[in-house]
CSV table of C-alpha atoms in Angstrom, one decimal:
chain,number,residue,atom,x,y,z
A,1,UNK,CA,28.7,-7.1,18.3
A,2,UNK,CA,29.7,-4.4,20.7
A,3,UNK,CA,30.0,-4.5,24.1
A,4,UNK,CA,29.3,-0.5,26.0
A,5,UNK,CA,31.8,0.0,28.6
A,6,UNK,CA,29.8,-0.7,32.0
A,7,UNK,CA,30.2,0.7,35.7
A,8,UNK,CA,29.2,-1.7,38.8
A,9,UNK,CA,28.0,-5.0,38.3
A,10,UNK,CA,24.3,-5.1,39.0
A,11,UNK,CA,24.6,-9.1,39.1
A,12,UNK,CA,22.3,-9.1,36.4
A,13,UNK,CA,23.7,-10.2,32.7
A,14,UNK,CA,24.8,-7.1,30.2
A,15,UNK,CA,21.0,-6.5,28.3
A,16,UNK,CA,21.7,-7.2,24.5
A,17,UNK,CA,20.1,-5.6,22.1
A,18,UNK,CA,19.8,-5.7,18.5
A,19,UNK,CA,18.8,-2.2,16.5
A,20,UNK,CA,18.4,-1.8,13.0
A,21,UNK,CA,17.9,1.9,11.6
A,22,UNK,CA,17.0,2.3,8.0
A,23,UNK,CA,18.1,6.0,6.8
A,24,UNK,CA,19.7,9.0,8.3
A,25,UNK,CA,17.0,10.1,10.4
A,26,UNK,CA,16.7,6.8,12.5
A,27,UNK,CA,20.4,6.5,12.8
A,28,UNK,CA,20.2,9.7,14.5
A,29,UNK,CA,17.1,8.4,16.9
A,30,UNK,CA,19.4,5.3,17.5
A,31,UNK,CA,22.3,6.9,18.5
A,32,UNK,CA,20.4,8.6,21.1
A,33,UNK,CA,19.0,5.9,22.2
A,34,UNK,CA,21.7,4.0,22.4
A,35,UNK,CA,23.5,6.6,24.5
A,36,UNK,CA,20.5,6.4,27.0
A,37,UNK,CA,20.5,2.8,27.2
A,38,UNK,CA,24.0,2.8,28.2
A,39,UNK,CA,23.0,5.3,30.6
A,40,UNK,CA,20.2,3.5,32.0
A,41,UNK,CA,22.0,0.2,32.6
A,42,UNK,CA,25.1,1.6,33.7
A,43,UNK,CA,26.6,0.4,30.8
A,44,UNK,CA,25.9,-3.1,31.1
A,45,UNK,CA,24.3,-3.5,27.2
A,46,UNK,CA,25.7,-5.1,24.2
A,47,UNK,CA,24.6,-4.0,21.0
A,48,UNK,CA,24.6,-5.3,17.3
A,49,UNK,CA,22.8,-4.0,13.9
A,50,UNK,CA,23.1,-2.0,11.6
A,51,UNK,CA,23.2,1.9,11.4
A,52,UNK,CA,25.2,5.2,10.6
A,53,UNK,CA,27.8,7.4,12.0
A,54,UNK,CA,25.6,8.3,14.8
A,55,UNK,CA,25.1,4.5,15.7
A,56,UNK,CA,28.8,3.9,15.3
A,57,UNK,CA,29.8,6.0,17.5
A,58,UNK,CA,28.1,5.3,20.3
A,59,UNK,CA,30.0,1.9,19.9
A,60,UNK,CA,27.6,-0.6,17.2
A,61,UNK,CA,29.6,-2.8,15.0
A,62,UNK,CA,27.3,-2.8,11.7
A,63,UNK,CA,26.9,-5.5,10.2
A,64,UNK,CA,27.2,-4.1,6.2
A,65,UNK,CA,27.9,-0.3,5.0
A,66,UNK,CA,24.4,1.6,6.1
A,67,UNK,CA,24.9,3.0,2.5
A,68,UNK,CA,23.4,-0.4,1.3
A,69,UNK,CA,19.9,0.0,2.1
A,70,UNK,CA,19.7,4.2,2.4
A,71,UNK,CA,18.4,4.3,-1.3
A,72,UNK,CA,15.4,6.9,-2.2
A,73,UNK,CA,13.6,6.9,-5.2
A,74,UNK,CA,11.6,4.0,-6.9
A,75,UNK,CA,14.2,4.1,-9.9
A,76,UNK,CA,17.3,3.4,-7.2
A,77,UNK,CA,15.5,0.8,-5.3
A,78,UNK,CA,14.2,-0.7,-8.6
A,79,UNK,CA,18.0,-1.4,-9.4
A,80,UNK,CA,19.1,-2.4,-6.3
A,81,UNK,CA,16.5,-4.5,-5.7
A,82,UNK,CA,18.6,-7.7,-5.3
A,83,UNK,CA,21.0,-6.0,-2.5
A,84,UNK,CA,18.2,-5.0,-0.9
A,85,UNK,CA,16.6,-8.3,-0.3
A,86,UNK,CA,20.0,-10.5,0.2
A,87,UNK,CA,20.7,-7.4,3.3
A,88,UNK,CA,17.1,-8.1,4.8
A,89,UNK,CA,17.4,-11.8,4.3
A,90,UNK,CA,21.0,-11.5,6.4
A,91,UNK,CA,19.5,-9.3,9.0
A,92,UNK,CA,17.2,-11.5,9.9
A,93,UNK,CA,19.2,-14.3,10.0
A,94,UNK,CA,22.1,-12.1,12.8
A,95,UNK,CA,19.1,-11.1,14.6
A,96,UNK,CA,18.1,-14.9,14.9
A,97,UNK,CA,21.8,-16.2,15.6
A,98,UNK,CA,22.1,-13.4,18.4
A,99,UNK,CA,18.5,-14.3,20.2
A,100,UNK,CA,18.3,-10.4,21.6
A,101,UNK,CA,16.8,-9.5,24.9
A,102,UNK,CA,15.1,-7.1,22.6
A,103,UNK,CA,15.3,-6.3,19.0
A,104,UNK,CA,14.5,-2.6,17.6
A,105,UNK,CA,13.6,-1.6,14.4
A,106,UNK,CA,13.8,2.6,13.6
A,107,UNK,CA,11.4,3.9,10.9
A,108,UNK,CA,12.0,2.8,7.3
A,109,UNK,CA,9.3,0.6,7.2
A,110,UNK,CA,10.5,-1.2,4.1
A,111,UNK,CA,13.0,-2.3,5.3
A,112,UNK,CA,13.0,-2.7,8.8
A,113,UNK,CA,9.3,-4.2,8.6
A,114,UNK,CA,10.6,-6.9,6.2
A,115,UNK,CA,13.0,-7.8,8.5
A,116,UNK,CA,11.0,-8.3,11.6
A,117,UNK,CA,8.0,-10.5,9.6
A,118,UNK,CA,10.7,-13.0,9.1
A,119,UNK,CA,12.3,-12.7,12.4
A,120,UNK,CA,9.0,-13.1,14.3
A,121,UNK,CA,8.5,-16.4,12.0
A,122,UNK,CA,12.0,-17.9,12.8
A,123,UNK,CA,12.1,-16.8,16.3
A,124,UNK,CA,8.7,-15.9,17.9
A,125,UNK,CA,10.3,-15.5,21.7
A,126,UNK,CA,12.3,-12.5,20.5
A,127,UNK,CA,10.7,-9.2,21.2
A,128,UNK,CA,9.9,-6.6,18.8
A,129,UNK,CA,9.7,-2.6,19.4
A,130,UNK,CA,9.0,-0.6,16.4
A,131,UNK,CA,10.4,3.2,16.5
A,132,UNK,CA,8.2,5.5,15.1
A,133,UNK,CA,5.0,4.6,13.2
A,134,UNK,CA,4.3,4.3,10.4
A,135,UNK,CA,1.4,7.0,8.7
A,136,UNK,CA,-1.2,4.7,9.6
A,137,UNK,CA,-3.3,7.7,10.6
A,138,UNK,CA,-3.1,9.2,7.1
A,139,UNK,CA,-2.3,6.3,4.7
A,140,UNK,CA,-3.2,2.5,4.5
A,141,UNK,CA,-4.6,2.2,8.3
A,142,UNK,CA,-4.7,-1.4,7.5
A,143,UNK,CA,-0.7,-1.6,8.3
A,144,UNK,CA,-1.8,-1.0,12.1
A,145,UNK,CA,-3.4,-4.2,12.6
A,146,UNK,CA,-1.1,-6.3,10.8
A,147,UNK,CA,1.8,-4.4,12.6
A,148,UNK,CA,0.4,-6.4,15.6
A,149,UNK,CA,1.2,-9.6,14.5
A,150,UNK,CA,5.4,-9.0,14.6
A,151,UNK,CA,5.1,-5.9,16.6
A,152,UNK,CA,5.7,-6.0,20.3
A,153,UNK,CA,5.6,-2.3,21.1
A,154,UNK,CA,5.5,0.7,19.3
A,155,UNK,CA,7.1,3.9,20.0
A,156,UNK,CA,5.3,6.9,18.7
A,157,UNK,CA,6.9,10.0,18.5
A,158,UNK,CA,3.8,11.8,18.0
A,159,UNK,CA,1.1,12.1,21.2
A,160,UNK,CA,-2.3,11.1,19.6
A,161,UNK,CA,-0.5,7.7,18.1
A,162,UNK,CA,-1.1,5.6,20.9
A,163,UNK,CA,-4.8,6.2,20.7
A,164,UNK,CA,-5.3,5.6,16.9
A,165,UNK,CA,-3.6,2.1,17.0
A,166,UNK,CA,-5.7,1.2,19.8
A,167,UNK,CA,-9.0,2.1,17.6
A,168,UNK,CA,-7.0,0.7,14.2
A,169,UNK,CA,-6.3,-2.5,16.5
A,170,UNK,CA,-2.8,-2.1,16.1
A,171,UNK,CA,0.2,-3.1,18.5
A,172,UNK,CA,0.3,-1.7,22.0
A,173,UNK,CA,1.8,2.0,21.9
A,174,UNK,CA,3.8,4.3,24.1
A,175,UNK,CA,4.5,7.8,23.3
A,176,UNK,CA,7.8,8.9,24.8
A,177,UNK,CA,8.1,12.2,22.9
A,178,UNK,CA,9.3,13.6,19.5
A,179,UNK,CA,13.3,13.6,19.2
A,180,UNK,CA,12.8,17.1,18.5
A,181,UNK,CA,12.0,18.4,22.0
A,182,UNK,CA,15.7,16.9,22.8
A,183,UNK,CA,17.5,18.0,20.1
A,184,UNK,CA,16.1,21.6,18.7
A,185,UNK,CA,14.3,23.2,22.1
A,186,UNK,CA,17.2,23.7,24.0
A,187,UNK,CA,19.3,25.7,21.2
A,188,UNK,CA,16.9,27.7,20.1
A,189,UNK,CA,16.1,31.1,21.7
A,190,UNK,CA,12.7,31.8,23.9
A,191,UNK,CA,9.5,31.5,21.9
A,192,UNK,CA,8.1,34.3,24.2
A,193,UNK,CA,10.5,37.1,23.5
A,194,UNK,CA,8.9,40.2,22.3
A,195,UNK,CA,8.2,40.8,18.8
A,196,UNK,CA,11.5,43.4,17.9
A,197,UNK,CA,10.4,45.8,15.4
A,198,UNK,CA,13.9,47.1,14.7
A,199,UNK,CA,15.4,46.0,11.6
A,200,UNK,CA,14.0,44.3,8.4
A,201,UNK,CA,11.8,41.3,9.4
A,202,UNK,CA,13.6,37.7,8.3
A,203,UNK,CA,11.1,34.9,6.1
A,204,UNK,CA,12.7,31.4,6.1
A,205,UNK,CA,12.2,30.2,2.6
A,206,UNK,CA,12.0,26.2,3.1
A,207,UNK,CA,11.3,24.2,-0.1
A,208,UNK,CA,12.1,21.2,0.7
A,209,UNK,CA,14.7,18.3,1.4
A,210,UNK,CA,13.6,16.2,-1.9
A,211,UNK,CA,14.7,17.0,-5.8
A,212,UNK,CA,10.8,16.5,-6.5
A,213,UNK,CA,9.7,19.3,-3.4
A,214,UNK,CA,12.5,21.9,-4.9
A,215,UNK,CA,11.5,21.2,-8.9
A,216,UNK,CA,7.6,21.8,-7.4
A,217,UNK,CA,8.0,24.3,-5.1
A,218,UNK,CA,11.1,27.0,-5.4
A,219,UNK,CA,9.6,28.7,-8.6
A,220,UNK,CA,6.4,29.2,-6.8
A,221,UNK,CA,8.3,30.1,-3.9
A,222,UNK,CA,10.2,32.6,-5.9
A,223,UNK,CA,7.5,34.3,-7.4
A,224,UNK,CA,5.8,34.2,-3.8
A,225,UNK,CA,8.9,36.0,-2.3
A,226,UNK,CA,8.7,38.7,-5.0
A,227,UNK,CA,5.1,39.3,-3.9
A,228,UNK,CA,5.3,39.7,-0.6
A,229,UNK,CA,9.1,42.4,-0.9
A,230,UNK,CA,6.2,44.6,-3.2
A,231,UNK,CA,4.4,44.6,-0.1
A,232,UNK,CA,7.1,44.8,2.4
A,233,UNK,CA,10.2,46.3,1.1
A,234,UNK,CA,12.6,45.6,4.1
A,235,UNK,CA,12.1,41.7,4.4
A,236,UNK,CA,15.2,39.8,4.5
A,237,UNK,CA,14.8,36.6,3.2
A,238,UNK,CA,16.9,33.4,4.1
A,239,UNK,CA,17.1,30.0,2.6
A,240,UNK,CA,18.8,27.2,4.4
A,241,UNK,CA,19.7,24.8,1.6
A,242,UNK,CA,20.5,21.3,1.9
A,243,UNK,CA,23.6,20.0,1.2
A,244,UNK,CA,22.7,17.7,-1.7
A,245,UNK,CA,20.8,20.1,-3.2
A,246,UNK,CA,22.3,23.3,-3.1
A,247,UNK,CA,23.6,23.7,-6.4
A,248,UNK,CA,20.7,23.0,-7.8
A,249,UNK,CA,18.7,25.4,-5.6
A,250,UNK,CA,21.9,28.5,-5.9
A,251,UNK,CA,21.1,28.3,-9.9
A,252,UNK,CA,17.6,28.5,-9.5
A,253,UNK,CA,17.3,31.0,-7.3
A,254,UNK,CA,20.3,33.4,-9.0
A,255,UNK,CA,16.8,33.9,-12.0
A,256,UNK,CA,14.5,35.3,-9.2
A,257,UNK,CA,13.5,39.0,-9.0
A,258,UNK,CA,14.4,39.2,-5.3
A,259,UNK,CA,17.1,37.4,-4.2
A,260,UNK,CA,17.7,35.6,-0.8
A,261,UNK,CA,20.2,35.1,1.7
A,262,UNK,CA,21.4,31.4,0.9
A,263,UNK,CA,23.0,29.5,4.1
A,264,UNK,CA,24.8,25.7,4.7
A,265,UNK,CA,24.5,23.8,7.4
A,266,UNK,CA,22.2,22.6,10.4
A,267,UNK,CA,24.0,24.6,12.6
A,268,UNK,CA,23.2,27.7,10.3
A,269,UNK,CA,19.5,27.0,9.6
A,270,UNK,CA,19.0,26.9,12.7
A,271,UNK,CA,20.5,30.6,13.9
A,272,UNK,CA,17.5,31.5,11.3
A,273,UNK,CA,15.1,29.8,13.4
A,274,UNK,CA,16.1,32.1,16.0
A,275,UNK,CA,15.5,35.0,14.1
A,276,UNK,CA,12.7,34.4,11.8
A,277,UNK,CA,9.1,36.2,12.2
A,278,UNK,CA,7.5,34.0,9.8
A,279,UNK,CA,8.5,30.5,7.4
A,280,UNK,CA,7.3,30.2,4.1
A,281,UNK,CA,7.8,26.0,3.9
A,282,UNK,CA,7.0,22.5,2.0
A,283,UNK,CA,5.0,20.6,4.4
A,284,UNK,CA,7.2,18.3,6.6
A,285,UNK,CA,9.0,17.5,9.5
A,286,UNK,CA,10.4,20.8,8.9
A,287,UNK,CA,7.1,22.7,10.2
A,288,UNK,CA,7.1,20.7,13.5
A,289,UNK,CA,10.6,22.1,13.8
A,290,UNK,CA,9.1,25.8,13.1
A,291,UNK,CA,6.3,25.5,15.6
A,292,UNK,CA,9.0,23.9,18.5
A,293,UNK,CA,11.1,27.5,17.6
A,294,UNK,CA,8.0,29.6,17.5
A,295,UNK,CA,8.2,30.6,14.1
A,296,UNK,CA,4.4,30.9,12.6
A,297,UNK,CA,4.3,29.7,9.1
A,298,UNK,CA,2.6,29.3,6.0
A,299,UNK,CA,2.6,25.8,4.1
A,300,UNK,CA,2.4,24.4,0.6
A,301,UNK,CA,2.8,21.1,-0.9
A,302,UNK,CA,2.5,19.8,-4.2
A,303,UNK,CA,1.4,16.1,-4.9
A,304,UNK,CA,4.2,13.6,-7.1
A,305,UNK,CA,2.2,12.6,-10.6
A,306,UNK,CA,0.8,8.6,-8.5
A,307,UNK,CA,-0.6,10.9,-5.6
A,308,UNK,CA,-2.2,13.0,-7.4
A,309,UNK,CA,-3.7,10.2,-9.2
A,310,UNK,CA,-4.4,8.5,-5.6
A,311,UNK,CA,-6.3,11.8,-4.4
A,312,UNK,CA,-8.7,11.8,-7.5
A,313,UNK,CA,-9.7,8.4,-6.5
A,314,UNK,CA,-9.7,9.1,-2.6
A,315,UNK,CA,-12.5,11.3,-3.0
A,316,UNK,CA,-14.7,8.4,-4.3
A,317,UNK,CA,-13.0,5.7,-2.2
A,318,UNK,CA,-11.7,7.0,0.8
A,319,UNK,CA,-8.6,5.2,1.9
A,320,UNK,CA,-6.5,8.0,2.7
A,321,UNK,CA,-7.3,10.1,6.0
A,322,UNK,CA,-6.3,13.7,6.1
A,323,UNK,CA,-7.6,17.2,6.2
A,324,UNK,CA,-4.4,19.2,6.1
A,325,UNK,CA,-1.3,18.1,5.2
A,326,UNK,CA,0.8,20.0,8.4
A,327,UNK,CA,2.2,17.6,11.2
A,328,UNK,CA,1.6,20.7,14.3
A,329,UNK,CA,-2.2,21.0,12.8
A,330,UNK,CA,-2.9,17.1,13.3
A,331,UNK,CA,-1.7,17.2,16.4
A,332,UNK,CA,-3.0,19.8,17.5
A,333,UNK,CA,-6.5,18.6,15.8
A,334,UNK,CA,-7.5,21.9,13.9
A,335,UNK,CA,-5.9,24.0,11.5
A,336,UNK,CA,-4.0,26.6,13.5
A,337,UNK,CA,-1.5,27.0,10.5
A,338,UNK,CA,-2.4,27.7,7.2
A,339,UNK,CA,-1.9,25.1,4.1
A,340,UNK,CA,-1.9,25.0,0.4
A,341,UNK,CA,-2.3,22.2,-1.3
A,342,UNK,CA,-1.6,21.4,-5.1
A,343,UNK,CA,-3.7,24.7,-7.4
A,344,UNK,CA,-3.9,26.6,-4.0
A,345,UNK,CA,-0.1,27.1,-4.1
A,346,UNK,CA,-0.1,30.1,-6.2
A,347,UNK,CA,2.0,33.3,-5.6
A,348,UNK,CA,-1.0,35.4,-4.4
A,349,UNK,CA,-2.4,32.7,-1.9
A,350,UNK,CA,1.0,32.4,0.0
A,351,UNK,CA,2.2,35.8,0.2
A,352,UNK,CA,-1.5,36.9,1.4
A,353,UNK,CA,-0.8,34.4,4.2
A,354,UNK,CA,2.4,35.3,4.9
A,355,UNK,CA,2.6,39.2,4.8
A,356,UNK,CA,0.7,39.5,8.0
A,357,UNK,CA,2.7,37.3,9.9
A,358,UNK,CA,5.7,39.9,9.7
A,359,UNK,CA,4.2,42.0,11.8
A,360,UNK,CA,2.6,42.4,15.6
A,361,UNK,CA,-1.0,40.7,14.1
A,362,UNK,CA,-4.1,38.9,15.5
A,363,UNK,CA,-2.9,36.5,12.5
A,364,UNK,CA,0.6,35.9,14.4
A,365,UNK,CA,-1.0,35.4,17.8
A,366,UNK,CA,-3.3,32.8,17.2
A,367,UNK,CA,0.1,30.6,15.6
A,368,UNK,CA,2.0,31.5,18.6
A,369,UNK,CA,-0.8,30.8,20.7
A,370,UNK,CA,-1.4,27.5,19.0
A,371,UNK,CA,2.3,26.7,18.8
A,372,UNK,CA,1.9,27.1,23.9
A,373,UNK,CA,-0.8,24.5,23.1
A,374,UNK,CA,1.2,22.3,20.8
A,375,UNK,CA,3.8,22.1,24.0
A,376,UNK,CA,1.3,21.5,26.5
A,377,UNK,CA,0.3,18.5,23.9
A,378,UNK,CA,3.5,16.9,23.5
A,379,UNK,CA,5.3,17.1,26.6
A,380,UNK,CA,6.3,14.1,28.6
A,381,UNK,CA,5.6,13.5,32.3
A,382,UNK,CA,8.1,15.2,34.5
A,383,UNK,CA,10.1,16.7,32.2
A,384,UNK,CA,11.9,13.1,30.8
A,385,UNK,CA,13.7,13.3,27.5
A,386,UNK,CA,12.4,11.4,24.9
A,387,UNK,CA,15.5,9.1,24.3
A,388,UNK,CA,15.3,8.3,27.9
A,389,UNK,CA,11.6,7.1,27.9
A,390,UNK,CA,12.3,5.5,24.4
A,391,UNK,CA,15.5,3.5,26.8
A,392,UNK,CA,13.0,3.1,29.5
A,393,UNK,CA,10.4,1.3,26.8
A,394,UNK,CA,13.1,-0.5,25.4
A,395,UNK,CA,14.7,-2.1,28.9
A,396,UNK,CA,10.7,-2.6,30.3
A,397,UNK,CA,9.6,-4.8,27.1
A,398,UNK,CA,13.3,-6.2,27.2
A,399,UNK,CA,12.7,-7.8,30.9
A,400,UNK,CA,8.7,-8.2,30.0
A,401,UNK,CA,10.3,-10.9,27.3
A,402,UNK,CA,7.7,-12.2,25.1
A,403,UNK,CA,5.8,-16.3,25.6
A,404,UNK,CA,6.0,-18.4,23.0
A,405,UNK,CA,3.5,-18.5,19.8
A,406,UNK,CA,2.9,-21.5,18.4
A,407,UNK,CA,1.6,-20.4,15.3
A,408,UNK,CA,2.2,-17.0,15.0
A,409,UNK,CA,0.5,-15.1,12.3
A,410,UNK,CA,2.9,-13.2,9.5
């Protein structure tokens, strides 16, 4: 358990919470929010859980290596099956010992979810916020409601959340913002500067974080680049590869007819962001990072071998909601970026989508037009950042504390 160095004693007791992230990207969204908690109570909070590097240092003590439950892949999990459960099983039962003011579970819902089911049962007193939803709004909208049985309040981090687990009859939700309005706006240059026709025009080739998303989508992607260089000789293009990947992707890409720039590192994909016209990317969080940096896009994304089996059935039962696939299109509720999906992702498709986003084009306008409207859409009141209204949420549900339920429903 640690303790966050306080200022002057508000005579009210340090707030303790307990915060459990479940993979990379929520150890990130903890840290932050751990760093505005401290913030917000002038230090007067004491933390426990489990979490990263980001976590760490913003002072938690975990309470195992956050390598133990960061496993992808149904053939990993499979075999560490055992771990898994004895680390949820012992979560539950710290979270229980320590009786939080609030405890907060960050993404991962199979994890964190399994966690908070048994503390609810054990401990129905302690509240519960959840940290970004799950799909519900896409996939299994039956999680909604039974979220509300261990699920206190919900943080969405996407602005029309709120609304669909009110009609799904899910817990009580509060948007306070995506992370990416705090972390990516700021560095990245003005979305409004004026289209410079001087020098070759830069495409962002983005296939994906996954081994599945590169083995679908980089020889498509490749043959896609080739198309569109026939049509415009002078493009430049880029390809920020991820770390874990990269050999994989270098020896790929070293068989394509035109070759691209290859880069390393956030801090390099993201100096492409700033000089991008146009983003040729697997669908993913990646093309709400493209539309924050004003860089209009085409997208493609090709179903794993069990989705594509789940789509053939969807069209005769329908238990999967969606019409595109593209995160800034379902917030924005229409189809302001184009998307290929599965045998639309074909060389001639993409590059006909893409070419005319290169230059000055009625084509480019109405994405960059789309992308002002996508602001106005996720913007939070006054300006706050969203790690300080996720703090806010936290401290308000914290004091709220939660009334006994004497048989509460799991």
């Amino acid at each position: 358990m640690s303790q966050a160095s306080g200022s002057a004693d508000t005579g009210e007791p340090p707030l303790r919470v307990f915060v459990v992230a479940g993979e990379a990207s929520g150890d990130h969204l903890g840290g932050a929010l751990m760093a505005s908690l401290k913030a917000a109570t002038g230090g007067r909070v004491t933390f426990a859980g489990v979490g990263g590097e980001t976590m760490q240092a913003e002072g938690l003590e975990p309470l195992f290596p956050f390598s133990d439950i960061t496993v992808m892949g149904v053939d990993a999990i499979i075999r560490r099956l055992p771990q898994l459960l004895s680390r949820i099983n012992q979560t539950a039962d710290a979270v229980v010992a320590m009786r939080p003011d609030a405890f907060v579970i960050i993404d991962a819902p199979d994890f964190t979810h399994r966690v908070a089911r048994k503390v609810r049962k054990r401990d129905p007193t302690i509240p519960i916020v959840d940290y970004v939803s799950p799909t519900v709004w896409i996939w299994r909208p039956g999680r909604a409601r039974a979220m509300a049985a261990y699920v206190d309040r919900l943080m969405a981090v996407l602005p029309f959340e709120p609304e669909v687990h009110q009609r799904l009859g899910g817990p009580p939700t509060t948007y306070v913002g995506h992370p990416l309005l705090e972390t990516l706006a700021p560095i990245l240059p003005d979305r409004d500067r004026p289209l410079d026709p001087a020098g070759p025009p830069t495409l962002l080739i983005l296939p994906g974080s996954r081994s599945s998303e590169i083995e679908a989508l980089l020889p498509v992607f490749g043959e896609t680049l080739a198309a569109i260089a026939a049509r415009v000789p002078d493009v430049r293009a880029v390809l920020p590869a991820v770390s874990h990947l990269a050999g994989r992707i270098e020896a790929e890409v070293a068989t394509w007819p035109v070759k691209p720039e290859i880069v390393h590192g956030r801090a390099a994909k993201l100096q492409t962001f700033g000089e991008a016209r146009a983003a040729l990317a697997a669908s993913g969080t990646v093309t709400l990072e493209l539309a924050v940096a004003g860089v209009p896009m085409a997208v493609a994304y090709k179903l794993d071998a069990v989705a594509r089996a789940l789509r053939v059935v969807n069209r005769v039962v329908r238990f999967v909601n969606y019409t595109t696939m593209v995160l800034p299109n379902i917030v924005l509720g229409e189809r302001a970026i184009p998307d290929f999906l599965e045998e639309d992702v074909t060389p001639e498709r993409l590059s006909a989508a893409i070419v005319p986003l290169l230059s000055d084009t009625p084509e480019r306008h109405r994405q960059v037009d789309a992308f002002r409207r996508l602001d106005a859409l996720m913007a939070l009141p006054g300006g706050a950042k969203p790690s300080e209204m996720a703090a806010q949420t936290v401290i308000d549900t914290a004091r709220a504390g939660r009334p006994l339920l004497a048989n509460p429903r799991i």
